[in-house]
Short mmCIF file of N, CA and C in Angstrom, two decimals:
data_model
loop_
_atom_site.label_atom_id
_atom_site.label_comp_id
_atom_site.label_asym_id
_atom_site.label_seq_id
_atom_site.Cartn_x
_atom_site.Cartn_y
_atom_site.Cartn_z
N MET A 1 0.85 -1.17 0.00
CA MET A 1 0.00 0.00 0.00
C MET A 1 0.90 1.23 0.00
N SER A 2 0.60 2.20 -0.79
CA SER A 2 1.38 3.43 -0.80
C SER A 2 0.99 4.28 0.41
N THR A 3 1.83 5.25 0.72
CA THR A 3 1.62 6.02 1.94
C THR A 3 1.46 7.50 1.64
N PRO A 4 0.83 8.24 2.56
CA PRO A 4 0.66 9.67 2.37
C PRO A 4 1.99 10.40 2.36
N SER A 5 1.98 11.60 1.81
CA SER A 5 3.21 12.36 1.70
C SER A 5 3.17 13.62 2.54
N THR A 6 4.30 14.23 2.64
CA THR A 6 4.38 15.55 3.24
C THR A 6 4.33 16.55 2.11
N ILE A 7 4.22 17.81 2.47
CA ILE A 7 4.23 18.87 1.47
C ILE A 7 5.51 18.80 0.64
N THR A 8 6.64 18.55 1.30
CA THR A 8 7.92 18.59 0.60
C THR A 8 8.15 17.39 -0.30
N ARG A 9 7.40 16.31 -0.12
CA ARG A 9 7.65 15.12 -0.91
C ARG A 9 6.45 14.76 -1.78
N ALA A 10 5.59 15.70 -2.03
CA ALA A 10 4.35 15.41 -2.75
C ALA A 10 4.59 14.82 -4.12
N SER A 11 5.69 15.15 -4.76
CA SER A 11 5.93 14.64 -6.09
C SER A 11 6.26 13.15 -6.09
N SER A 12 6.77 12.62 -4.97
CA SER A 12 7.20 11.23 -4.98
C SER A 12 6.21 10.27 -4.33
N MET A 13 5.27 10.77 -3.56
CA MET A 13 4.32 9.89 -2.89
C MET A 13 2.92 10.47 -2.96
N PRO A 14 1.91 9.63 -3.11
CA PRO A 14 0.54 10.15 -3.17
C PRO A 14 0.09 10.69 -1.83
N THR A 15 -0.89 11.58 -1.86
CA THR A 15 -1.40 12.16 -0.62
C THR A 15 -2.60 11.39 -0.08
N THR A 16 -3.08 10.42 -0.83
CA THR A 16 -4.25 9.67 -0.42
C THR A 16 -4.03 8.19 -0.69
N THR A 17 -4.46 7.34 0.24
CA THR A 17 -4.49 5.91 -0.01
C THR A 17 -5.92 5.45 0.22
N SER A 18 -6.30 4.41 -0.49
CA SER A 18 -7.67 3.92 -0.40
C SER A 18 -7.69 2.41 -0.46
N ASP A 19 -8.67 1.84 0.18
CA ASP A 19 -9.02 0.45 -0.07
C ASP A 19 -10.54 0.41 -0.14
N SER A 20 -11.12 -0.76 -0.06
CA SER A 20 -12.56 -0.85 -0.29
C SER A 20 -13.39 -0.15 0.78
N LEU A 21 -12.87 0.01 1.98
CA LEU A 21 -13.66 0.61 3.05
C LEU A 21 -13.19 2.00 3.46
N PHE A 22 -11.89 2.23 3.41
CA PHE A 22 -11.32 3.43 4.01
C PHE A 22 -10.52 4.25 3.01
N THR A 23 -10.45 5.54 3.29
CA THR A 23 -9.54 6.44 2.59
C THR A 23 -8.71 7.14 3.66
N THR A 24 -7.41 7.10 3.50
CA THR A 24 -6.51 7.80 4.40
C THR A 24 -5.84 8.91 3.61
N ARG A 25 -5.92 10.11 4.17
CA ARG A 25 -5.34 11.27 3.48
C ARG A 25 -4.76 12.21 4.53
N ARG A 26 -3.93 13.11 4.04
CA ARG A 26 -3.37 14.12 4.93
C ARG A 26 -4.51 14.96 5.51
N ALA A 27 -4.48 15.20 6.81
CA ALA A 27 -5.51 16.00 7.46
C ALA A 27 -5.23 17.48 7.23
N HIS A 28 -6.31 18.25 7.17
CA HIS A 28 -6.24 19.70 6.98
C HIS A 28 -7.04 20.37 8.09
N LEU A 29 -6.79 21.63 8.30
CA LEU A 29 -7.48 22.39 9.34
C LEU A 29 -9.00 22.26 9.21
N GLU A 30 -9.49 22.19 7.98
CA GLU A 30 -10.93 22.09 7.73
C GLU A 30 -11.51 20.77 8.24
N ASP A 31 -10.67 19.81 8.62
CA ASP A 31 -11.13 18.51 9.11
C ASP A 31 -11.41 18.49 10.60
N LEU A 32 -11.26 19.62 11.28
CA LEU A 32 -11.43 19.65 12.72
C LEU A 32 -12.80 19.11 13.14
N GLY A 33 -13.85 19.44 12.42
CA GLY A 33 -15.18 18.93 12.76
C GLY A 33 -15.24 17.41 12.69
N LEU A 34 -14.65 16.83 11.65
CA LEU A 34 -14.60 15.36 11.52
C LEU A 34 -13.79 14.75 12.66
N VAL A 35 -12.67 15.38 12.97
CA VAL A 35 -11.79 14.87 14.02
C VAL A 35 -12.49 14.93 15.37
N ASN A 36 -13.17 16.02 15.66
CA ASN A 36 -13.86 16.11 16.94
C ASN A 36 -15.06 15.18 17.00
N ALA A 37 -15.72 14.95 15.88
CA ALA A 37 -16.81 13.96 15.85
C ALA A 37 -16.26 12.57 16.18
N LEU A 38 -15.07 12.25 15.66
CA LEU A 38 -14.43 10.98 15.99
C LEU A 38 -14.16 10.91 17.49
N HIS A 39 -13.60 11.97 18.06
CA HIS A 39 -13.32 11.98 19.49
C HIS A 39 -14.61 11.80 20.31
N HIS A 40 -15.67 12.48 19.92
CA HIS A 40 -16.95 12.36 20.65
C HIS A 40 -17.51 10.95 20.57
N ALA A 41 -17.26 10.27 19.45
CA ALA A 41 -17.79 8.92 19.26
C ALA A 41 -16.95 7.86 19.96
N CYS A 42 -15.74 8.21 20.37
CA CYS A 42 -14.86 7.25 21.04
C CYS A 42 -15.24 7.13 22.52
N SER A 43 -15.07 5.94 23.04
CA SER A 43 -15.32 5.74 24.46
C SER A 43 -14.26 6.44 25.30
N LEU A 44 -14.58 6.62 26.55
CA LEU A 44 -13.62 7.18 27.49
C LEU A 44 -12.34 6.35 27.50
N ASP A 45 -12.47 5.03 27.47
CA ASP A 45 -11.29 4.15 27.46
C ASP A 45 -10.41 4.40 26.24
N SER A 46 -11.02 4.56 25.08
CA SER A 46 -10.24 4.79 23.85
C SER A 46 -9.52 6.13 23.90
N ARG A 47 -10.22 7.15 24.35
CA ARG A 47 -9.59 8.48 24.43
C ARG A 47 -8.47 8.47 25.48
N TYR A 48 -8.72 7.79 26.58
CA TYR A 48 -7.70 7.72 27.62
C TYR A 48 -6.48 6.94 27.13
N ALA A 49 -6.71 5.86 26.37
CA ALA A 49 -5.60 5.07 25.84
C ALA A 49 -4.74 5.91 24.90
N ARG A 50 -5.33 6.82 24.17
CA ARG A 50 -4.58 7.66 23.22
C ARG A 50 -3.91 8.84 23.91
N TYR A 51 -4.63 9.54 24.78
CA TYR A 51 -4.13 10.80 25.33
C TYR A 51 -3.72 10.74 26.81
N ALA A 52 -4.03 9.64 27.49
CA ALA A 52 -3.83 9.53 28.94
C ALA A 52 -4.67 10.55 29.69
N THR A 53 -5.69 11.06 29.02
CA THR A 53 -6.70 11.93 29.62
C THR A 53 -8.02 11.61 28.92
N PRO A 54 -9.14 12.01 29.49
CA PRO A 54 -10.42 11.71 28.85
C PRO A 54 -10.88 12.78 27.86
N ARG A 55 -9.97 13.50 27.25
CA ARG A 55 -10.33 14.64 26.40
C ARG A 55 -11.35 14.25 25.34
N ARG A 56 -12.33 15.14 25.14
CA ARG A 56 -13.42 14.87 24.20
C ARG A 56 -13.20 15.52 22.84
N GLU A 57 -12.31 16.49 22.76
CA GLU A 57 -12.09 17.14 21.47
C GLU A 57 -10.78 17.90 21.47
N LEU A 58 -10.37 18.31 20.28
CA LEU A 58 -9.19 19.14 20.12
C LEU A 58 -9.63 20.58 19.89
N LYS A 59 -8.91 21.51 20.47
CA LYS A 59 -9.17 22.93 20.23
C LYS A 59 -8.64 23.29 18.85
N PRO A 60 -9.23 24.30 18.20
CA PRO A 60 -8.73 24.70 16.88
C PRO A 60 -7.23 24.99 16.88
N SER A 61 -6.73 25.64 17.92
CA SER A 61 -5.30 25.96 17.96
C SER A 61 -4.44 24.70 18.09
N GLU A 62 -4.93 23.70 18.83
CA GLU A 62 -4.20 22.44 18.96
C GLU A 62 -4.15 21.71 17.62
N PHE A 63 -5.29 21.63 16.97
CA PHE A 63 -5.34 20.92 15.69
C PHE A 63 -4.52 21.65 14.64
N ALA A 64 -4.53 22.97 14.68
CA ALA A 64 -3.72 23.75 13.73
C ALA A 64 -2.24 23.40 13.87
N ARG A 65 -1.78 23.22 15.09
CA ARG A 65 -0.38 22.83 15.29
C ARG A 65 -0.12 21.42 14.76
N LEU A 66 -1.06 20.52 14.95
CA LEU A 66 -0.88 19.13 14.50
C LEU A 66 -0.83 19.00 12.99
N VAL A 67 -1.62 19.80 12.29
CA VAL A 67 -1.67 19.66 10.83
C VAL A 67 -0.69 20.57 10.11
N HIS A 68 0.01 21.42 10.84
CA HIS A 68 0.99 22.30 10.20
C HIS A 68 2.16 21.44 9.70
N PRO A 69 2.58 21.61 8.44
CA PRO A 69 3.64 20.77 7.88
C PRO A 69 4.93 20.77 8.70
N ALA A 70 5.22 21.84 9.41
CA ALA A 70 6.44 21.88 10.22
C ALA A 70 6.39 20.91 11.40
N ALA A 71 5.19 20.48 11.79
CA ALA A 71 5.03 19.58 12.92
C ALA A 71 5.32 18.13 12.57
N GLY A 72 5.16 17.78 11.32
CA GLY A 72 5.27 16.39 10.87
C GLY A 72 4.06 16.10 10.01
N ASP A 73 3.42 14.96 10.26
CA ASP A 73 2.27 14.57 9.45
C ASP A 73 1.12 14.11 10.31
N THR A 74 -0.07 14.49 9.92
CA THR A 74 -1.31 14.01 10.53
C THR A 74 -2.20 13.55 9.39
N TRP A 75 -2.70 12.31 9.52
CA TRP A 75 -3.57 11.74 8.50
C TRP A 75 -4.92 11.41 9.12
N ILE A 76 -5.95 11.58 8.35
CA ILE A 76 -7.30 11.21 8.77
C ILE A 76 -7.75 10.05 7.89
N THR A 77 -8.35 9.06 8.52
CA THR A 77 -8.89 7.92 7.80
C THR A 77 -10.40 8.02 7.88
N THR A 78 -11.04 7.97 6.72
CA THR A 78 -12.49 8.13 6.67
C THR A 78 -13.15 6.92 6.01
N LEU A 79 -14.38 6.75 6.36
CA LEU A 79 -15.26 5.77 5.74
C LEU A 79 -16.23 6.56 4.89
N THR A 80 -16.39 6.18 3.65
CA THR A 80 -17.32 6.89 2.79
C THR A 80 -18.64 6.13 2.80
N ASP A 81 -19.70 6.79 3.27
CA ASP A 81 -21.01 6.14 3.30
C ASP A 81 -21.98 6.89 2.40
N GLY A 82 -22.69 6.15 1.63
CA GLY A 82 -23.76 6.73 0.83
C GLY A 82 -23.30 7.31 -0.49
N PRO A 83 -24.26 7.59 -1.34
CA PRO A 83 -23.96 8.09 -2.68
C PRO A 83 -23.42 9.51 -2.69
N GLU A 84 -23.65 10.26 -1.63
CA GLU A 84 -23.18 11.65 -1.59
C GLU A 84 -21.76 11.75 -1.05
N SER A 85 -21.14 10.60 -0.77
CA SER A 85 -19.77 10.55 -0.27
C SER A 85 -19.57 11.39 0.99
N THR A 86 -20.46 11.24 1.94
CA THR A 86 -20.32 11.91 3.23
C THR A 86 -19.18 11.25 3.98
N GLU A 87 -18.23 12.05 4.43
CA GLU A 87 -17.09 11.50 5.15
C GLU A 87 -17.42 11.30 6.63
N THR A 88 -16.99 10.17 7.15
CA THR A 88 -17.04 9.89 8.57
C THR A 88 -15.64 9.50 8.99
N ALA A 89 -15.07 10.21 9.94
CA ALA A 89 -13.72 9.88 10.40
C ALA A 89 -13.76 8.63 11.26
N VAL A 90 -12.86 7.69 10.97
CA VAL A 90 -12.76 6.47 11.76
C VAL A 90 -11.42 6.36 12.48
N ALA A 91 -10.43 7.15 12.06
CA ALA A 91 -9.11 7.09 12.71
C ALA A 91 -8.32 8.36 12.44
N LEU A 92 -7.38 8.62 13.31
CA LEU A 92 -6.47 9.75 13.18
C LEU A 92 -5.07 9.23 13.50
N THR A 93 -4.12 9.54 12.64
CA THR A 93 -2.74 9.09 12.81
C THR A 93 -1.82 10.30 12.80
N HIS A 94 -0.92 10.34 13.76
CA HIS A 94 0.07 11.42 13.83
C HIS A 94 1.47 10.81 13.76
N LEU A 95 2.32 11.39 12.97
CA LEU A 95 3.75 11.09 12.98
C LEU A 95 4.42 12.45 13.08
N LEU A 96 4.71 12.84 14.31
CA LEU A 96 5.12 14.21 14.59
C LEU A 96 6.58 14.29 15.02
N LYS A 97 7.22 15.36 14.58
CA LYS A 97 8.60 15.62 14.97
C LYS A 97 8.65 15.87 16.48
N THR A 98 9.75 15.46 17.08
CA THR A 98 9.99 15.77 18.49
C THR A 98 11.04 16.87 18.56
N ARG A 99 11.44 17.22 19.76
CA ARG A 99 12.46 18.26 19.91
C ARG A 99 13.85 17.77 19.50
N THR A 100 14.01 16.46 19.39
CA THR A 100 15.29 15.89 18.99
C THR A 100 15.29 15.68 17.48
N ALA A 101 16.26 16.27 16.81
CA ALA A 101 16.33 16.16 15.34
C ALA A 101 16.35 14.69 14.93
N GLY A 102 15.52 14.36 13.94
CA GLY A 102 15.46 13.00 13.41
C GLY A 102 14.53 12.07 14.15
N PHE A 103 13.98 12.50 15.28
CA PHE A 103 13.08 11.67 16.07
C PHE A 103 11.64 12.11 15.84
N TYR A 104 10.78 11.13 15.57
CA TYR A 104 9.35 11.37 15.37
C TYR A 104 8.58 10.51 16.35
N GLU A 105 7.39 10.98 16.73
CA GLU A 105 6.53 10.20 17.62
C GLU A 105 5.26 9.80 16.88
N LEU A 106 4.91 8.54 16.99
CA LEU A 106 3.72 7.98 16.35
C LEU A 106 2.59 7.89 17.36
N ALA A 107 1.40 8.30 16.95
CA ALA A 107 0.20 8.16 17.78
C ALA A 107 -0.98 7.87 16.87
N VAL A 108 -1.83 6.94 17.28
CA VAL A 108 -2.99 6.53 16.47
C VAL A 108 -4.22 6.49 17.37
N LEU A 109 -5.32 7.04 16.88
CA LEU A 109 -6.62 6.93 17.54
C LEU A 109 -7.57 6.28 16.54
N VAL A 110 -8.12 5.12 16.91
CA VAL A 110 -9.08 4.41 16.06
C VAL A 110 -10.42 4.42 16.78
N GLY A 111 -11.47 4.80 16.06
CA GLY A 111 -12.81 4.81 16.63
C GLY A 111 -13.23 3.43 17.11
N ASP A 112 -14.01 3.40 18.17
CA ASP A 112 -14.40 2.14 18.80
C ASP A 112 -14.98 1.10 17.83
N PRO A 113 -15.89 1.47 16.91
CA PRO A 113 -16.46 0.44 16.04
C PRO A 113 -15.44 -0.22 15.11
N TRP A 114 -14.29 0.41 14.92
CA TRP A 114 -13.30 -0.09 13.96
C TRP A 114 -12.10 -0.74 14.64
N GLN A 115 -12.13 -0.81 15.97
CA GLN A 115 -11.03 -1.45 16.68
C GLN A 115 -11.14 -2.96 16.56
N GLY A 116 -10.00 -3.62 16.64
CA GLY A 116 -9.99 -5.08 16.57
C GLY A 116 -10.12 -5.63 15.17
N GLN A 117 -10.04 -4.78 14.16
CA GLN A 117 -10.17 -5.23 12.77
C GLN A 117 -8.90 -5.02 11.96
N GLY A 118 -7.82 -4.64 12.63
CA GLY A 118 -6.55 -4.47 11.95
C GLY A 118 -6.27 -3.07 11.44
N LEU A 119 -7.19 -2.13 11.64
CA LEU A 119 -6.98 -0.78 11.12
C LEU A 119 -5.81 -0.09 11.83
N GLY A 120 -5.74 -0.19 13.14
CA GLY A 120 -4.63 0.43 13.87
C GLY A 120 -3.29 -0.13 13.42
N ALA A 121 -3.24 -1.43 13.20
CA ALA A 121 -2.00 -2.06 12.73
C ALA A 121 -1.64 -1.57 11.33
N ARG A 122 -2.63 -1.46 10.46
CA ARG A 122 -2.37 -0.97 9.10
C ARG A 122 -1.89 0.46 9.11
N LEU A 123 -2.50 1.29 9.93
CA LEU A 123 -2.08 2.69 10.01
C LEU A 123 -0.68 2.82 10.60
N THR A 124 -0.36 1.97 11.56
CA THR A 124 0.99 1.95 12.12
C THR A 124 2.00 1.58 11.04
N ASP A 125 1.70 0.52 10.28
CA ASP A 125 2.60 0.11 9.19
C ASP A 125 2.75 1.20 8.15
N GLN A 126 1.66 1.85 7.82
CA GLN A 126 1.67 2.92 6.82
C GLN A 126 2.57 4.07 7.29
N ALA A 127 2.42 4.47 8.54
CA ALA A 127 3.23 5.56 9.08
C ALA A 127 4.71 5.17 9.14
N LEU A 128 4.99 3.94 9.53
CA LEU A 128 6.39 3.50 9.58
C LEU A 128 7.00 3.41 8.19
N ALA A 129 6.21 3.00 7.20
CA ALA A 129 6.71 2.96 5.82
C ALA A 129 7.04 4.36 5.34
N TRP A 130 6.18 5.33 5.66
CA TRP A 130 6.48 6.71 5.28
C TRP A 130 7.75 7.17 5.98
N ALA A 131 7.87 6.87 7.27
CA ALA A 131 9.04 7.29 8.04
C ALA A 131 10.32 6.73 7.43
N ALA A 132 10.27 5.49 6.95
CA ALA A 132 11.45 4.87 6.34
C ALA A 132 11.86 5.57 5.06
N GLU A 133 10.90 6.17 4.37
CA GLU A 133 11.19 6.88 3.12
C GLU A 133 11.58 8.34 3.35
N ASN A 134 11.42 8.82 4.57
CA ASN A 134 11.74 10.21 4.90
C ASN A 134 13.20 10.27 5.36
N PRO A 135 14.08 10.89 4.58
CA PRO A 135 15.49 10.92 4.97
C PRO A 135 15.74 11.70 6.27
N ASN A 136 14.80 12.53 6.68
CA ASN A 136 14.95 13.29 7.93
C ASN A 136 14.56 12.49 9.16
N CYS A 137 13.89 11.36 8.95
CA CYS A 137 13.41 10.55 10.08
C CYS A 137 14.41 9.43 10.35
N LEU A 138 15.00 9.47 11.53
CA LEU A 138 15.97 8.44 11.92
C LEU A 138 15.36 7.44 12.89
N THR A 139 14.43 7.91 13.71
CA THR A 139 13.86 7.09 14.77
C THR A 139 12.39 7.45 14.97
N VAL A 140 11.57 6.42 15.20
CA VAL A 140 10.16 6.63 15.54
C VAL A 140 9.92 6.03 16.91
N THR A 141 9.29 6.82 17.76
CA THR A 141 8.94 6.35 19.10
C THR A 141 7.42 6.37 19.25
N ALA A 142 6.94 5.66 20.23
CA ALA A 142 5.53 5.71 20.59
C ALA A 142 5.46 5.68 22.11
N MET A 143 4.52 6.41 22.66
CA MET A 143 4.33 6.46 24.09
C MET A 143 2.85 6.20 24.38
N PHE A 144 2.59 5.27 25.28
CA PHE A 144 1.20 4.94 25.60
C PHE A 144 1.12 4.37 27.00
N GLY A 145 -0.08 4.38 27.54
CA GLY A 145 -0.30 3.86 28.88
C GLY A 145 -0.08 2.36 28.95
N ALA A 146 0.42 1.91 30.10
CA ALA A 146 0.71 0.49 30.29
C ALA A 146 -0.54 -0.38 30.16
N SER A 147 -1.71 0.20 30.33
CA SER A 147 -2.95 -0.58 30.21
C SER A 147 -3.48 -0.64 28.77
N ASN A 148 -2.78 0.00 27.82
CA ASN A 148 -3.23 0.03 26.43
C ASN A 148 -2.84 -1.28 25.75
N ARG A 149 -3.67 -2.29 25.92
CA ARG A 149 -3.40 -3.63 25.38
C ARG A 149 -3.42 -3.64 23.85
N ARG A 150 -4.24 -2.80 23.24
CA ARG A 150 -4.30 -2.77 21.77
C ARG A 150 -2.96 -2.34 21.19
N ALA A 151 -2.37 -1.29 21.74
CA ALA A 151 -1.06 -0.83 21.26
C ALA A 151 -0.01 -1.91 21.50
N GLN A 152 -0.06 -2.56 22.64
CA GLN A 152 0.90 -3.62 22.93
C GLN A 152 0.77 -4.78 21.95
N ARG A 153 -0.45 -5.15 21.59
CA ARG A 153 -0.65 -6.24 20.62
C ARG A 153 -0.11 -5.88 19.25
N ILE A 154 -0.38 -4.64 18.81
CA ILE A 154 0.12 -4.20 17.50
C ILE A 154 1.64 -4.33 17.47
N LEU A 155 2.30 -3.88 18.51
CA LEU A 155 3.76 -3.92 18.53
C LEU A 155 4.30 -5.33 18.72
N SER A 156 3.66 -6.12 19.56
CA SER A 156 4.10 -7.51 19.77
C SER A 156 4.04 -8.31 18.48
N ARG A 157 3.01 -8.09 17.69
CA ARG A 157 2.88 -8.81 16.41
C ARG A 157 3.96 -8.40 15.42
N ARG A 158 4.63 -7.30 15.68
CA ARG A 158 5.73 -6.83 14.83
C ARG A 158 7.08 -7.13 15.48
N ASN A 159 7.05 -8.01 16.48
CA ASN A 159 8.26 -8.43 17.19
C ASN A 159 9.02 -7.27 17.84
N VAL A 160 8.28 -6.26 18.28
CA VAL A 160 8.87 -5.14 18.99
C VAL A 160 8.94 -5.50 20.47
N THR A 161 10.11 -5.38 21.05
CA THR A 161 10.26 -5.61 22.48
C THR A 161 9.67 -4.42 23.22
N ILE A 162 8.71 -4.71 24.06
CA ILE A 162 8.03 -3.64 24.80
C ILE A 162 8.69 -3.51 26.16
N PRO A 163 9.27 -2.34 26.43
CA PRO A 163 9.97 -2.16 27.72
C PRO A 163 8.98 -2.07 28.87
N ALA A 164 9.50 -2.20 30.06
CA ALA A 164 8.67 -2.05 31.26
C ALA A 164 8.15 -0.62 31.33
N ALA A 165 6.98 -0.51 31.90
CA ALA A 165 6.37 0.81 32.07
C ALA A 165 7.13 1.60 33.13
N ASN A 166 7.16 2.90 32.94
CA ASN A 166 7.74 3.82 33.91
C ASN A 166 6.63 4.79 34.29
N ALA A 167 6.21 4.76 35.54
CA ALA A 167 5.11 5.60 36.02
C ALA A 167 3.84 5.36 35.21
N GLY A 168 3.61 4.10 34.83
CA GLY A 168 2.40 3.74 34.10
C GLY A 168 2.43 4.03 32.62
N VAL A 169 3.59 4.44 32.09
CA VAL A 169 3.71 4.80 30.68
C VAL A 169 4.79 3.95 30.03
N ILE A 170 4.49 3.45 28.84
CA ILE A 170 5.46 2.71 28.04
C ILE A 170 5.97 3.64 26.95
N ASP A 171 7.28 3.74 26.85
CA ASP A 171 7.93 4.55 25.82
C ASP A 171 8.81 3.60 25.02
N VAL A 172 8.48 3.41 23.75
CA VAL A 172 9.13 2.38 22.94
C VAL A 172 9.67 2.98 21.64
N THR A 173 10.79 2.45 21.20
CA THR A 173 11.34 2.81 19.89
C THR A 173 10.91 1.75 18.90
N LEU A 174 10.38 2.20 17.76
CA LEU A 174 9.86 1.28 16.75
C LEU A 174 10.88 1.10 15.62
N PRO A 175 11.09 -0.13 15.19
CA PRO A 175 12.01 -0.34 14.07
C PRO A 175 11.38 0.14 12.76
N LEU A 176 12.18 0.79 11.95
CA LEU A 176 11.71 1.24 10.64
C LEU A 176 11.89 0.12 9.63
N PRO A 177 10.99 0.03 8.65
CA PRO A 177 11.20 -0.92 7.56
C PRO A 177 12.50 -0.57 6.82
N GLU A 178 13.00 -1.51 6.04
CA GLU A 178 14.20 -1.26 5.23
C GLU A 178 13.98 -0.04 4.36
N ARG A 179 14.98 0.82 4.31
CA ARG A 179 14.92 1.99 3.43
C ARG A 179 15.21 1.55 2.01
N SER A 180 14.50 2.15 1.06
CA SER A 180 14.72 1.75 -0.34
C SER A 180 15.81 2.57 -0.97
#
């Protein structure tokens, strides 16, 4: 599956990927309503697993920082229902730069109805494939609560050694696919 691109690499990678159920594309500021609808539809457990807080939505200023190209990449995954192609957000993926040059942090939020079907794993693979093609990305990390069994399963299936939690948080370095 091809992966979304950044502004700087648009000529070499498509900005949208699709399969029979989902479309994943780069998120834009105009998607805030879709993103907040996804947050509202997620259970407290899902939101807590992603943010370590029960937050119900993102503020416009927060989302603006996440979708700004200087921050890294944020993708929205939608389900298209009906003949009018009404978008419904089912997942949000972030691959964001950290304060350390070359280090990016991966975070994924999948809506409750779509959990357990492999979407989180696919989005993780997609983000890691993009990271491997980005010459500026040397390392990808993920941070999540020790009780987030879904994140642990995704990583365990990829033979990632999950370190012990520190203060209830797991901070793990993810291996990148082979660079082409």
